[in-house]
mmCIF file of C-alpha atoms in Angstrom:
data_model
loop_
_atom_site.group_PDB
_atom_site.id
_atom_site.type_symbol
_atom_site.label_atom_id
_atom_site.label_comp_id
_atom_site.label_asym_id
_atom_site.label_seq_id
_atom_site.Cartn_x
_atom_site.Cartn_y
_atom_site.Cartn_z
ATOM 1 C CA UNK A 1240 -0.138 0.018 0.020
ATOM 2 C CA UNK A 1241 1.571 3.392 -0.964
ATOM 3 C CA UNK A 1242 1.513 6.374 1.088
ATOM 4 C CA UNK A 1243 -1.166 8.028 -0.905
ATOM 5 C CA UNK A 1244 -3.840 5.249 0.180
ATOM 6 C CA UNK A 1245 -2.601 5.244 3.909
ATOM 7 C CA UNK A 1246 -4.141 7.487 6.388
ATOM 8 C CA UNK A 1247 -3.655 8.335 10.082
ATOM 9 C CA UNK A 1248 -7.230 6.711 10.907
ATOM 10 C CA UNK A 1249 -8.600 3.835 9.318
ATOM 11 C CA UNK A 1250 -7.705 1.994 6.234
ATOM 12 C CA UNK A 1251 -9.050 2.472 2.682
ATOM 13 C CA UNK A 1252 -11.303 -0.433 3.019
ATOM 14 C CA UNK A 1253 -12.960 0.981 5.969
ATOM 15 C CA UNK A 1254 -13.285 4.299 3.726
ATOM 16 C CA UNK A 1255 -14.884 2.149 0.677
ATOM 17 C CA UNK A 1256 -17.359 0.546 3.362
ATOM 18 C CA UNK A 1257 -18.527 3.742 4.835
ATOM 19 C CA UNK A 1258 -19.056 5.248 1.182
ATOM 20 C CA UNK A 1259 -21.043 2.338 0.286
ATOM 21 C CA UNK A 1260 -23.064 2.096 3.453
ATOM 22 C CA UNK A 1261 -23.783 5.907 2.968
ATOM 23 C CA UNK A 1262 -24.763 5.342 -0.656
ATOM 24 C CA UNK A 1263 -26.917 2.514 0.173
ATOM 25 C CA UNK A 1264 -28.763 4.232 2.826
ATOM 26 C CA UNK A 1265 -29.321 7.371 0.750
ATOM 27 C CA UNK A 1266 -30.795 5.277 -1.954
ATOM 28 C CA UNK A 1267 -33.349 3.392 0.269
ATOM 29 C CA UNK A 1268 -34.292 6.425 2.407
ATOM 30 C CA UNK A 1269 -34.436 9.091 -0.462
ATOM 31 C CA UNK A 1270 -36.612 6.946 -2.698
ATOM 32 C CA UNK A 1271 -39.005 5.704 -0.211
ATOM 33 C CA UNK A 1272 -41.407 8.802 -0.385
ATOM 34 C CA UNK A 1273 -41.196 8.599 -4.219
ATOM 35 C CA UNK A 1274 -42.258 4.838 -3.691
ATOM 36 C CA UNK A 1275 -45.261 5.683 -1.439
ATOM 37 C CA UNK A 1276 -46.280 8.699 -3.708
ATOM 38 C CA UNK A 1277 -46.314 6.605 -6.835
ATOM 39 C CA UNK A 1278 -48.073 3.761 -5.385
ATOM 40 C CA UNK A 1279 -50.799 5.994 -3.783
ATOM 41 C CA UNK A 1280 -50.984 7.727 -7.393
ATOM 42 C CA UNK A 1281 -51.213 4.458 -9.414
ATOM 43 C CA UNK A 1282 -53.803 3.016 -6.872
ATOM 44 C CA UNK A 1283 -51.361 0.042 -5.869
ATOM 45 C CA UNK A 1284 -51.761 0.409 -2.158
ATOM 46 C CA UNK A 1285 -53.248 2.379 0.469
ATOM 47 C CA UNK A 1286 -51.160 4.373 2.997
ATOM 48 C CA UNK A 1287 -52.197 5.499 6.200
ATOM 49 C CA UNK A 1288 -51.270 9.300 7.323
ATOM 50 C CA UNK A 1289 -48.554 8.000 9.749
ATOM 51 C CA UNK A 1290 -46.844 5.955 7.001
ATOM 52 C CA UNK A 1291 -46.800 8.726 4.647
ATOM 53 C CA UNK A 1292 -45.439 11.151 7.094
ATOM 54 C CA UNK A 1293 -42.722 8.609 8.098
ATOM 55 C CA UNK A 1294 -41.743 8.011 4.667
ATOM 56 C CA UNK A 1295 -41.551 11.768 4.037
ATOM 57 C CA UNK A 1296 -39.517 12.308 6.989
ATOM 58 C CA UNK A 1297 -36.874 9.727 5.630
ATOM 59 C CA UNK A 1298 -34.497 12.361 4.106
ATOM 60 C CA UNK A 1299 -34.239 13.789 7.423
ATOM 61 C CA UNK A 1300 -33.696 10.433 9.047
ATOM 62 C CA UNK A 1301 -30.751 10.253 6.328
ATOM 63 C CA UNK A 1302 -28.712 12.734 8.208
ATOM 64 C CA UNK A 1303 -28.920 10.716 11.454
ATOM 65 C CA UNK A 1304 -28.171 7.383 9.815
ATOM 66 C CA UNK A 1305 -25.060 8.812 7.989
ATOM 67 C CA UNK A 1306 -23.731 10.278 11.519
ATOM 68 C CA UNK A 1307 -24.195 6.851 12.984
ATOM 69 C CA UNK A 1308 -22.215 5.470 9.960
ATOM 70 C CA UNK A 1309 -19.683 7.900 9.902
ATOM 71 C CA UNK A 1310 -19.368 7.401 13.715
ATOM 72 C CA UNK A 1311 -18.744 3.620 13.187
ATOM 73 C CA UNK A 1312 -16.399 3.838 10.452
ATOM 74 C CA UNK A 1313 -14.128 6.993 11.242
ATOM 75 C CA UNK A 1314 -12.031 6.584 14.208
ATOM 76 C CA UNK A 1315 -10.953 10.325 14.350
ATOM 77 C CA UNK A 1316 -15.031 11.398 14.675
ATOM 78 C CA UNK A 1317 -15.031 8.905 17.607
ATOM 79 C CA UNK A 1318 -11.809 10.098 19.331
ATOM 80 C CA UNK A 1319 -13.020 13.763 18.925
ATOM 81 C CA UNK A 1320 -16.343 12.791 20.446
ATOM 82 C CA UNK A 1321 -14.838 11.092 23.455
ATOM 83 C CA UNK A 1322 -12.500 13.798 24.081
ATOM 84 C CA UNK A 1323 -15.629 16.247 23.957
ATOM 85 C CA UNK A 1324 -17.042 14.040 26.715
ATOM 86 C CA UNK A 1325 -14.116 13.757 28.751
ATOM 87 C CA UNK A 1326 -14.182 9.856 28.252
ATOM 88 C CA UNK A 1327 -10.787 9.519 26.572
ATOM 89 C CA UNK A 1328 -7.743 11.718 25.485
ATOM 90 C CA UNK A 1329 -7.460 12.050 21.716
ATOM 91 C CA UNK A 1330 -3.779 12.474 22.337
ATOM 92 C CA UNK A 1331 -1.481 10.169 24.096
ATOM 93 C CA UNK A 1332 1.508 12.599 24.216
ATOM 94 C CA UNK A 1333 1.467 16.499 24.536
ATOM 95 C CA UNK A 1334 1.763 17.952 21.337
ATOM 96 C CA UNK A 1335 3.420 21.438 20.864
ATOM 97 C CA UNK A 1336 1.530 24.615 20.835
ATOM 98 C CA UNK A 1337 1.814 27.217 18.344
ATOM 99 C CA UNK A 1338 3.196 29.258 21.328
ATOM 100 C CA UNK A 1339 6.012 27.037 22.206
ATOM 101 C CA UNK A 1340 9.445 26.625 20.598
ATOM 102 C CA UNK A 1341 11.827 23.912 20.909
ATOM 103 C CA UNK A 1342 15.619 24.272 21.132
ATOM 104 C CA UNK A 1343 18.460 22.051 21.817
ATOM 105 C CA UNK A 1344 20.946 22.434 24.634
ATOM 106 C CA UNK A 1345 24.367 21.505 24.759
ATOM 107 C CA UNK A 1346 23.702 18.070 26.255
ATOM 108 C CA UNK A 1347 21.421 17.295 23.488
ATOM 109 C CA UNK A 1348 18.083 17.502 25.847
ATOM 110 C CA UNK A 1349 15.085 19.357 24.615
ATOM 111 C CA UNK A 1350 14.144 22.567 26.241
ATOM 112 C CA UNK A 1351 10.836 23.968 25.627
ATOM 113 C CA UNK A 1352 10.557 27.998 25.987
ATOM 114 C CA UNK A 1353 6.936 29.506 26.452
ATOM 115 C CA UNK A 1354 6.526 32.706 24.211
ATOM 116 C CA UNK A 1355 4.690 35.400 26.069
#
């Protein structure tokens, strides 16, 4: 696998699985209002008000479903969510701030200077 297909979080197969899952749910959830509308128009079936309302809400459900799918497949999204809730830390080691500068001393020990 080349560096172009590698990522910090997740493999290429995870990304492909996420795209396929989102595409499949998009097709089903966005097509359901059209199916209901056409079956009513062509007198194939009778739908109650609740069924019609739920199928017309499917595009709204799509955003919820896509968020769940992305949460399942994207490790960095889960890590950030856990960090916001305070459950897990997203960083195992401290990362330098844009306000710090690293220099080497004569003993080759790293010294961090905080800029004020």
